[in-house]
mmCIF file of C-alpha atoms and ligand atoms in Angstrom:
data_model
loop_
_atom_site.group_PDB
_atom_site.id
_atom_site.type_symbol
_atom_site.label_atom_id
_atom_site.label_comp_id
_atom_site.label_asym_id
_atom_site.label_seq_id
_atom_site.Cartn_x
_atom_site.Cartn_y
_atom_site.Cartn_z
ATOM 1 C CA MET A 1 105.991 -130.159 80.195
ATOM 2 C CA GLU A 2 104.726 -133.157 82.386
ATOM 3 C CA PHE A 3 106.876 -136.104 82.624
ATOM 4 C CA PRO A 4 105.449 -139.749 83.084
ATOM 5 C CA ILE A 5 105.602 -140.840 86.604
ATOM 6 C CA VAL A 6 105.656 -144.441 85.658
ATOM 7 C CA ARG A 7 109.096 -144.907 83.601
ATOM 8 C CA PRO A 8 109.473 -148.920 82.687
ATOM 9 C CA ARG A 9 113.053 -147.930 81.406
ATOM 10 C CA ARG A 10 114.042 -147.507 85.076
ATOM 11 C CA LEU A 11 114.220 -151.240 85.415
ATOM 12 C CA ARG A 12 116.112 -151.927 82.249
ATOM 13 C CA GLY A 13 119.312 -149.533 83.070
ATOM 14 C CA SER A 14 121.682 -152.319 83.715
ATOM 15 C CA ALA A 15 122.342 -155.956 83.368
ATOM 16 C CA MET A 16 122.274 -156.614 86.906
ATOM 17 C CA LEU A 17 119.026 -154.818 87.420
ATOM 18 C CA ARG A 18 117.478 -156.559 84.535
ATOM 19 C CA ARG A 19 118.622 -159.742 85.887
ATOM 20 C CA MET A 20 117.174 -159.170 89.252
ATOM 21 C CA VAL A 21 113.674 -158.355 87.918
ATOM 22 C CA ARG A 22 113.593 -161.120 85.202
ATOM 23 C CA GLU A 23 110.374 -163.215 85.520
ATOM 24 C CA THR A 24 111.419 -166.343 83.747
ATOM 25 C CA ASP A 25 114.555 -168.354 83.962
ATOM 26 C CA LEU A 26 115.133 -171.098 81.411
ATOM 27 C CA SER A 27 117.043 -173.750 83.034
ATOM 28 C CA VAL A 28 119.062 -176.818 81.861
ATOM 29 C CA ARG A 29 116.980 -178.924 84.355
ATOM 30 C CA ASN A 30 113.879 -178.331 82.076
ATOM 31 C CA LEU A 31 115.401 -179.808 78.826
ATOM 32 C CA VAL A 32 114.958 -183.185 77.279
ATOM 33 C CA TYR A 33 117.200 -184.397 74.235
ATOM 34 C CA PRO A 34 115.756 -186.574 71.478
ATOM 35 C CA LEU A 35 117.671 -189.401 69.994
ATOM 36 C CA PHE A 36 117.160 -191.552 67.010
ATOM 37 C CA ALA A 37 118.406 -195.210 67.678
ATOM 38 C CA THR A 38 119.293 -197.454 64.918
ATOM 39 C CA GLN A 39 121.251 -200.948 64.138
ATOM 40 C CA GLY A 40 125.014 -201.357 63.953
ATOM 41 C CA GLU A 41 128.082 -200.133 65.799
ATOM 42 C CA ASN A 42 129.916 -196.516 65.416
ATOM 43 C CA VAL A 43 127.020 -195.699 63.385
ATOM 44 C CA LYS A 44 126.138 -191.883 63.239
ATOM 45 C CA ILE A 45 124.140 -191.014 60.148
ATOM 46 C CA PRO A 46 123.569 -187.195 59.526
ATOM 47 C CA ILE A 47 120.073 -186.276 58.741
ATOM 48 C CA PRO A 48 120.319 -183.680 55.951
ATOM 49 C CA SER A 49 117.118 -181.763 56.860
ATOM 50 C CA MET A 50 118.241 -181.626 60.384
ATOM 51 C CA PRO A 51 122.021 -180.195 60.827
ATOM 52 C CA GLY A 52 123.524 -181.905 63.751
ATOM 53 C CA VAL A 53 121.204 -184.334 64.335
ATOM 54 C CA PHE A 54 121.973 -188.171 63.512
ATOM 55 C CA GLN A 55 120.510 -191.557 63.634
ATOM 56 C CA MET A 56 122.736 -193.647 65.891
ATOM 57 C CA SER A 57 123.765 -196.946 66.843
ATOM 58 C CA VAL A 58 123.334 -197.909 70.678
ATOM 59 C CA ASP A 59 126.956 -197.254 71.497
ATOM 60 C CA GLU A 60 126.885 -193.791 70.099
ATOM 61 C CA ILE A 61 123.524 -193.345 71.976
ATOM 62 C CA VAL A 62 125.330 -194.178 75.171
ATOM 63 C CA LYS A 63 127.993 -191.664 74.641
ATOM 64 C CA GLU A 64 125.158 -188.900 73.927
ATOM 65 C CA GLY A 65 123.609 -190.022 77.173
ATOM 66 C CA GLY A 66 126.964 -189.490 79.008
ATOM 67 C CA GLU A 67 127.222 -185.825 77.374
ATOM 68 C CA CYS A 68 123.900 -184.940 78.430
ATOM 69 C CA LEU A 69 124.875 -185.773 81.921
ATOM 70 C CA LYS A 70 127.707 -183.888 81.752
ATOM 71 C CA LEU A 71 125.846 -180.737 80.594
ATOM 72 C CA GLY A 72 123.166 -181.264 83.403
ATOM 73 C CA ILE A 73 120.255 -182.188 80.909
ATOM 74 C CA PRO A 74 118.246 -184.917 83.019
ATOM 75 C CA ALA A 75 116.608 -186.695 80.264
ATOM 76 C CA VAL A 76 116.606 -188.027 76.882
ATOM 77 C CA ILE A 77 113.760 -189.328 74.676
ATOM 78 C CA LEU A 78 114.139 -192.211 72.246
ATOM 79 C CA PHE A 79 112.843 -192.805 68.903
ATOM 80 C CA GLY A 80 113.673 -196.002 66.741
ATOM 81 C CA ILE A 81 114.665 -196.667 63.211
ATOM 82 C CA PRO A 82 114.052 -200.471 63.145
ATOM 83 C CA ALA A 83 115.638 -203.321 61.186
ATOM 84 C CA TYR A 84 112.329 -204.155 59.717
ATOM 85 C CA LYS A 85 108.894 -202.758 59.289
ATOM 86 C CA ASP A 86 105.433 -204.484 58.818
ATOM 87 C CA GLU A 87 101.572 -203.978 58.710
ATOM 88 C CA LYS A 88 101.437 -204.359 62.411
ATOM 89 C CA GLY A 89 104.456 -202.557 63.604
ATOM 90 C CA SER A 90 105.858 -205.565 65.165
ATOM 91 C CA SER A 91 109.448 -203.973 65.627
ATOM 92 C CA ALA A 92 107.775 -201.383 67.905
ATOM 93 C CA TYR A 93 107.426 -204.173 70.729
ATOM 94 C CA ASP A 94 110.508 -206.302 69.719
ATOM 95 C CA PRO A 95 112.761 -206.710 72.686
ATOM 96 C CA ASP A 96 115.699 -207.044 70.254
ATOM 97 C CA GLU A 97 115.072 -203.748 68.450
ATOM 98 C CA ALA A 98 117.151 -200.562 68.756
ATOM 99 C CA VAL A 99 115.128 -198.500 71.086
ATOM 100 C CA GLN A 100 114.776 -201.513 73.630
ATOM 101 C CA ARG A 101 118.582 -202.041 73.539
ATOM 102 C CA ALA A 102 119.297 -198.417 73.714
ATOM 103 C CA VAL A 103 117.283 -198.114 76.715
ATOM 104 C CA ALA A 104 119.052 -201.045 78.519
ATOM 105 C CA ALA A 105 122.706 -199.698 77.442
ATOM 106 C CA LEU A 106 121.763 -196.023 78.696
ATOM 107 C CA LYS A 107 120.339 -197.225 81.969
ATOM 108 C CA LYS A 108 123.425 -199.505 82.482
ATOM 109 C CA ALA A 109 126.139 -196.907 81.634
ATOM 110 C CA HIS A 110 124.074 -193.903 83.208
ATOM 111 C CA PRO A 111 121.673 -195.085 85.953
ATOM 112 C CA GLU A 112 120.813 -191.613 86.951
ATOM 113 C CA LEU A 113 119.940 -190.317 83.494
ATOM 114 C CA LEU A 114 116.087 -190.370 82.749
ATOM 115 C CA VAL A 115 115.260 -192.269 79.843
ATOM 116 C CA ILE A 116 111.743 -191.451 78.109
ATOM 117 C CA THR A 117 110.728 -193.575 75.241
ATOM 118 C CA ASP A 118 108.238 -192.485 72.475
ATOM 119 C CA VAL A 119 105.359 -194.965 72.301
ATOM 120 C CA CYS A 120 104.035 -195.102 68.587
ATOM 121 C CA LEU A 121 103.934 -197.378 65.721
ATOM 122 C CA CYS A 122 104.500 -194.849 62.694
ATOM 123 C CA GLU A 123 108.102 -195.717 62.764
ATOM 124 C CA TYR A 124 107.513 -199.284 62.566
ATOM 125 C CA THR A 125 104.612 -199.805 60.274
ATOM 126 C CA SER A 126 105.183 -200.393 56.486
ATOM 127 C CA HIS A 127 102.454 -198.090 55.786
ATOM 128 C CA GLY A 128 103.675 -195.426 58.116
ATOM 129 C CA HIS A 129 100.600 -194.652 60.067
ATOM 130 C CA CYS A 130 100.435 -194.659 64.010
ATOM 131 C CA GLY A 131 97.938 -197.359 64.043
ATOM 132 C CA LEU A 132 96.714 -200.649 62.354
ATOM 133 C CA ILE A 133 95.101 -200.004 58.765
ATOM 134 C CA VAL A 134 91.783 -201.695 57.683
ATOM 135 C CA ASP A 135 90.221 -200.539 54.441
ATOM 136 C CA GLY A 136 92.473 -197.534 54.239
ATOM 137 C CA ASP A 137 91.370 -196.296 57.740
ATOM 138 C CA VAL A 138 93.413 -196.050 60.980
ATOM 139 C CA GLN A 139 91.797 -198.350 63.490
ATOM 140 C CA ASN A 140 91.540 -197.084 66.856
ATOM 141 C CA ASP A 141 90.558 -199.855 69.408
ATOM 142 C CA SER A 142 92.701 -202.725 67.844
ATOM 143 C CA THR A 143 95.770 -200.434 67.865
ATOM 144 C CA LEU A 144 95.698 -200.059 71.528
ATOM 145 C CA ASN A 145 96.929 -203.485 72.539
ATOM 146 C CA LEU A 146 99.954 -202.873 70.374
ATOM 147 C CA LEU A 147 100.863 -199.644 71.789
ATOM 148 C CA ALA A 148 100.414 -201.216 75.265
ATOM 149 C CA ARG A 149 102.756 -203.761 74.257
ATOM 150 C CA THR A 150 105.123 -201.337 72.929
ATOM 151 C CA ALA A 151 105.288 -199.261 76.152
ATOM 152 C CA LEU A 152 105.581 -202.701 78.032
ATOM 153 C CA SER A 153 108.557 -203.749 76.286
ATOM 154 C CA HIS A 154 110.066 -200.272 76.918
ATOM 155 C CA ALA A 155 109.616 -200.333 80.528
ATOM 156 C CA ARG A 156 110.936 -204.014 80.745
ATOM 157 C CA ALA A 157 114.121 -202.748 79.083
ATOM 158 C CA GLY A 158 114.369 -200.150 81.823
ATOM 159 C CA ALA A 159 112.694 -196.917 80.562
ATOM 160 C CA ASP A 160 111.906 -194.529 83.448
ATOM 161 C CA ILE A 161 109.122 -192.779 81.501
ATOM 162 C CA VAL A 162 106.773 -193.637 78.500
ATOM 163 C CA ALA A 163 105.361 -191.172 76.308
ATOM 164 C CA PRO A 164 102.656 -192.138 73.764
ATOM 165 C CA SER A 165 102.599 -189.956 70.668
ATOM 166 C CA ASP A 166 100.063 -191.877 68.537
ATOM 167 C CA MET A 167 96.824 -189.693 69.306
ATOM 168 C CA MET A 168 94.499 -193.124 69.454
ATOM 169 C CA ASP A 169 91.522 -192.567 71.991
ATOM 170 C CA GLY A 170 92.182 -194.552 74.887
ATOM 171 C CA ARG A 171 95.740 -195.269 74.795
ATOM 172 C CA VAL A 172 96.817 -193.891 78.068
ATOM 173 C CA ARG A 173 94.259 -196.195 79.795
ATOM 174 C CA ALA A 174 95.515 -199.113 77.871
ATOM 175 C CA ILE A 175 98.991 -198.516 78.601
ATOM 176 C CA ARG A 176 98.434 -197.701 82.297
ATOM 177 C CA GLU A 177 96.592 -201.037 82.627
ATOM 178 C CA THR A 178 99.297 -202.982 81.084
ATOM 179 C CA LEU A 179 102.027 -201.365 82.854
ATOM 180 C CA ASP A 180 100.228 -201.974 86.126
ATOM 181 C CA GLU A 181 99.498 -205.665 85.333
ATOM 182 C CA HIS A 182 103.055 -206.379 84.857
ATOM 183 C CA GLY A 183 104.496 -204.582 87.871
ATOM 184 C CA PHE A 184 105.350 -201.327 86.503
ATOM 185 C CA SER A 185 102.598 -199.362 88.307
ATOM 186 C CA HIS A 186 105.635 -196.785 89.193
ATOM 187 C CA ILE A 187 106.451 -195.729 85.669
ATOM 188 C CA PRO A 188 104.968 -192.542 84.730
ATOM 189 C CA ILE A 189 103.127 -191.744 81.544
ATOM 190 C CA MET A 190 104.034 -188.571 79.665
ATOM 191 C CA SER A 191 101.007 -188.161 77.216
ATOM 192 C CA TYR A 192 101.384 -186.390 74.010
ATOM 193 C CA ALA A 193 98.011 -185.405 74.977
ATOM 194 C CA VAL A 194 97.539 -182.024 72.638
ATOM 195 C CA LYS A 195 99.384 -183.169 69.334
ATOM 196 C CA TYR A 196 98.321 -181.214 66.414
ATOM 197 C CA SER A 197 98.435 -182.547 62.703
ATOM 198 C CA SER A 198 101.295 -180.120 61.836
ATOM 199 C CA ALA A 199 103.638 -179.478 58.960
ATOM 200 C CA PHE A 200 106.256 -178.745 61.564
ATOM 201 C CA TYR A 201 107.025 -182.453 61.615
ATOM 202 C CA GLY A 202 108.319 -182.661 58.116
ATOM 203 C CA PRO A 203 112.101 -183.207 58.851
ATOM 204 C CA PHE A 204 111.364 -185.700 61.812
ATOM 205 C CA ARG A 205 109.829 -187.779 59.350
ATOM 206 C CA ASP A 206 113.069 -188.032 57.147
ATOM 207 C CA ALA A 207 114.935 -188.530 60.487
ATOM 208 C CA ALA A 208 112.514 -191.472 61.615
ATOM 209 C CA GLY A 209 111.687 -192.634 58.206
ATOM 210 C CA SER A 210 108.005 -192.320 59.431
ATOM 211 C CA ALA A 211 106.143 -190.472 56.693
ATOM 212 C CA PRO A 212 102.805 -191.850 55.834
ATOM 213 C CA GLN A 213 102.757 -193.902 52.698
ATOM 214 C CA PHE A 214 99.150 -192.771 51.677
ATOM 215 C CA GLY A 215 97.041 -189.831 53.271
ATOM 216 C CA ASP A 216 97.908 -187.850 56.264
ATOM 217 C CA ARG A 217 97.226 -187.872 60.092
ATOM 218 C CA ARG A 218 94.438 -185.380 60.271
ATOM 219 C CA SER A 219 91.912 -188.244 61.127
ATOM 220 C CA TYR A 220 93.944 -188.812 64.586
ATOM 221 C CA GLN A 221 95.845 -185.575 65.145
ATOM 222 C CA MET A 222 94.347 -182.466 66.301
ATOM 223 C CA ASP A 223 93.377 -179.554 63.746
ATOM 224 C CA PRO A 224 95.765 -176.575 64.402
ATOM 225 C CA ALA A 225 92.571 -174.159 64.356
ATOM 226 C CA ASN A 226 91.276 -175.735 67.785
ATOM 227 C CA ILE A 227 92.220 -174.875 71.334
ATOM 228 C CA ARG A 228 88.941 -175.735 73.199
ATOM 229 C CA GLU A 229 89.570 -179.336 71.934
ATOM 230 C CA ALA A 230 92.701 -179.189 73.894
ATOM 231 C CA TYR A 231 90.924 -179.340 77.096
ATOM 232 C CA LYS A 232 88.978 -182.370 75.957
ATOM 233 C CA GLU A 233 92.257 -184.120 75.298
ATOM 234 C CA ILE A 234 93.692 -183.033 78.567
ATOM 235 C CA GLU A 235 90.902 -184.253 80.608
ATOM 236 C CA GLN A 236 90.546 -187.536 78.883
ATOM 237 C CA ASP A 237 94.248 -188.291 79.274
ATOM 238 C CA LEU A 238 94.300 -187.228 82.935
ATOM 239 C CA ALA A 239 91.260 -189.399 83.570
ATOM 240 C CA GLU A 240 93.044 -192.295 82.233
ATOM 241 C CA GLY A 241 96.172 -191.754 84.466
ATOM 242 C CA ALA A 242 98.551 -189.517 82.523
ATOM 243 C CA ASP A 243 101.098 -188.096 84.998
ATOM 244 C CA MET A 244 102.299 -185.219 82.707
ATOM 245 C CA VAL A 245 100.806 -183.724 79.414
ATOM 246 C CA MET A 246 102.617 -182.464 76.454
ATOM 247 C CA VAL A 247 101.766 -179.751 73.925
ATOM 248 C CA LYS A 248 103.391 -180.168 70.292
ATOM 249 C CA PRO A 249 104.338 -178.310 68.218
ATOM 250 C CA ALA A 250 105.624 -175.542 70.609
ATOM 251 C CA LEU A 251 106.445 -172.410 68.886
ATOM 252 C CA SER A 252 103.022 -171.762 66.856
ATOM 253 C CA TYR A 253 101.277 -173.190 69.824
ATOM 254 C CA LEU A 254 102.356 -170.990 72.967
ATOM 255 C CA ASP A 255 98.673 -169.845 73.478
ATOM 256 C CA VAL A 256 97.858 -173.707 73.844
ATOM 257 C CA ILE A 257 100.742 -174.301 76.402
ATOM 258 C CA ARG A 258 99.374 -171.282 78.448
ATOM 259 C CA ALA A 259 95.945 -172.598 78.412
ATOM 260 C CA VAL A 260 96.931 -176.056 79.353
ATOM 261 C CA LYS A 261 99.217 -174.686 82.103
ATOM 262 C CA GLU A 262 96.253 -172.986 83.638
ATOM 263 C CA TYR A 263 93.744 -175.824 83.175
ATOM 264 C CA THR A 264 95.891 -178.707 84.884
ATOM 265 C CA ASN A 265 98.057 -179.454 87.920
ATOM 266 C CA VAL A 266 100.499 -181.797 86.176
ATOM 267 C CA PRO A 267 103.739 -180.868 84.625
ATOM 268 C CA VAL A 268 103.374 -179.582 81.251
ATOM 269 C CA ALA A 269 105.939 -180.492 78.455
ATOM 270 C CA ALA A 270 106.398 -178.597 75.169
ATOM 271 C CA TYR A 271 107.906 -180.430 72.081
ATOM 272 C CA ASN A 272 110.083 -177.849 70.179
ATOM 273 C CA VAL A 273 109.808 -180.009 66.958
ATOM 274 C CA SER A 274 111.890 -180.755 64.174
ATOM 275 C CA GLY A 275 110.442 -178.181 61.760
ATOM 276 C CA GLU A 276 111.056 -175.478 64.337
ATOM 277 C CA TYR A 277 114.943 -176.645 64.663
ATOM 278 C CA SER A 278 115.613 -176.844 60.969
ATOM 279 C CA MET A 279 113.952 -173.453 60.228
ATOM 280 C CA VAL A 280 116.470 -171.774 62.699
ATOM 281 C CA LYS A 281 119.525 -173.856 61.589
ATOM 282 C CA ALA A 282 118.760 -173.013 57.986
ATOM 283 C CA ALA A 283 118.573 -169.239 58.571
ATOM 284 C CA ALA A 284 121.582 -169.317 60.838
ATOM 285 C CA GLN A 285 123.638 -171.146 58.288
ATOM 286 C CA ASN A 286 122.747 -168.450 55.971
ATOM 287 C CA GLY A 287 123.809 -165.794 58.519
ATOM 288 C CA TRP A 288 120.235 -164.461 58.723
ATOM 289 C CA VAL A 289 119.667 -165.121 62.404
ATOM 290 C CA ASP A 290 121.755 -165.266 65.617
ATOM 291 C CA GLU A 291 121.335 -168.899 66.395
ATOM 292 C CA LYS A 292 122.193 -168.664 70.144
ATOM 293 C CA LYS A 293 119.974 -165.567 70.704
ATOM 294 C CA ILE A 294 117.245 -166.943 68.685
ATOM 295 C CA VAL A 295 117.070 -170.347 70.355
ATOM 296 C CA LEU A 296 117.417 -169.110 73.896
ATOM 297 C CA GLU A 297 114.509 -166.511 73.030
ATOM 298 C CA MET A 298 112.393 -169.308 71.708
ATOM 299 C CA LEU A 299 112.984 -171.583 74.527
ATOM 300 C CA THR A 300 112.403 -168.688 76.968
ATOM 301 C CA SER A 301 109.135 -168.016 75.522
ATOM 302 C CA MET A 302 108.139 -171.586 75.825
ATOM 303 C CA LYS A 303 109.072 -171.557 79.398
ATOM 304 C CA ARG A 304 107.188 -168.200 79.915
ATOM 305 C CA ALA A 305 104.173 -169.596 78.132
ATOM 306 C CA GLY A 306 104.073 -172.410 80.937
ATOM 307 C CA ALA A 307 106.280 -175.299 79.799
ATOM 308 C CA ASP A 308 107.925 -177.082 82.624
ATOM 309 C CA ILE A 309 109.811 -179.392 80.440
ATOM 310 C CA ILE A 310 110.857 -178.594 76.964
ATOM 311 C CA LEU A 311 111.887 -181.317 74.469
ATOM 312 C CA THR A 312 114.290 -179.945 71.987
ATOM 313 C CA TYR A 313 117.008 -180.834 69.589
ATOM 314 C CA PHE A 314 118.783 -177.763 70.859
ATOM 315 C CA ALA A 315 119.102 -179.166 74.418
ATOM 316 C CA LYS A 316 122.910 -179.569 74.270
ATOM 317 C CA ASP A 317 123.591 -176.498 72.375
ATOM 318 C CA ALA A 318 121.093 -174.441 74.983
ATOM 319 C CA ALA A 319 122.852 -176.224 77.934
ATOM 320 C CA ALA A 320 126.198 -175.060 76.961
ATOM 321 C CA TRP A 321 124.866 -171.520 76.301
ATOM 322 C CA LEU A 322 123.050 -171.211 79.480
ATOM 323 C CA LYS A 323 126.503 -172.192 81.253
ATOM 324 C CA GLU A 324 128.045 -169.320 79.358
ATOM 325 C CA GLU A 325 125.622 -166.755 80.381
ATOM 326 C CA GLN A 326 125.876 -167.510 84.098
HETATM 327 C C1 LIG B 401 105.598 -190.002 66.185
HETATM 328 C C2 LIG B 401 106.071 -188.757 66.580
HETATM 329 C C3 LIG B 401 106.366 -187.560 65.608
HETATM 330 C C4 LIG B 401 107.093 -186.601 66.296
HETATM 331 C C5 LIG B 401 107.183 -187.203 67.415
HETATM 332 N N1 LIG B 401 106.765 -188.316 67.549
HETATM 333 C C6 LIG B 401 105.847 -187.477 64.279
HETATM 334 C C7 LIG B 401 104.318 -187.479 63.759
HETATM 335 O O1 LIG B 401 103.524 -187.436 64.559
HETATM 336 O O2 LIG B 401 104.296 -187.468 62.367
HETATM 337 C C8 LIG B 401 107.455 -185.510 65.782
HETATM 338 C C9 LIG B 401 108.586 -184.843 66.273
HETATM 339 C C10 LIG B 401 109.332 -183.737 65.571
HETATM 340 O O3 LIG B 401 108.788 -183.299 64.516
HETATM 341 O O4 LIG B 401 110.524 -183.286 65.949
HETATM 342 N N2 LIG B 401 104.143 -190.163 66.010
#
């Protein structure tokens, strides 16, 4: 009987050998932890559909920032639950709102922690859409100025990176120009360039109170069936000055992450979104999956697909698990 000459199992014989030939290392330095900022003090409101995730007042956010640094997580991304909402999303660019105050407090307490801000209107508009509404339609061009004002208010508060997630055409350019005009030409833009219209955002909309009050986001977010269109979005955003690009969601879009990675020479971020988190949490709470193993496998697959940066609600857990594994 002829034995095979090539035996892939030879390199799987021991933990040390597997470790030596491993192709992908997930590292804590790749992780970004999302936080939801709200009013008050000592406030920590659990989000039922996202066990372990909270809406937090600024003082609590500052504590989280400290924990992240201790764990080696380099960055947080902030979302806001504002005190008021209106048609124009005025609280998005209000310097006294939770996000702006959280940025300032975080930078004061932990200067080395990178603070990224999500730039969008949907958490701040009464209708829950990411842009201005006229006759039931989301307006593109008149929204750009408001997004730019929002990004500027974040930069003024001390944000290190701004991350527009609204999917209006031309917003990277509008934000870049406004930041540059006001002395913030050094602040990078991480663009949610390839953002799909996805059911995986369901739990986030509970967390941020940002569900659209009518219709859906399909007239501005991408069709999940498309990948060639991702190149168009990337080209456009890079031409407008994006420094990093994001693919979102992550798990069902690993092919898109890979395609974007091969197509660009800028850092690629992937957003392991709320629905991906909640599905794992629910299954783990039922004892149906091993949470630690499944999370590390998922995050490693995102890295393997090409993600340089991973935004994930599992960041703190993953950081602790990665330390254990060393
Ligand atoms: C705001 C925004 C959303 C998410 C990030 N920024 C929601 C949306 O577009 O509906 C989703 C994040 C998540 O699901 O974890 N536009």
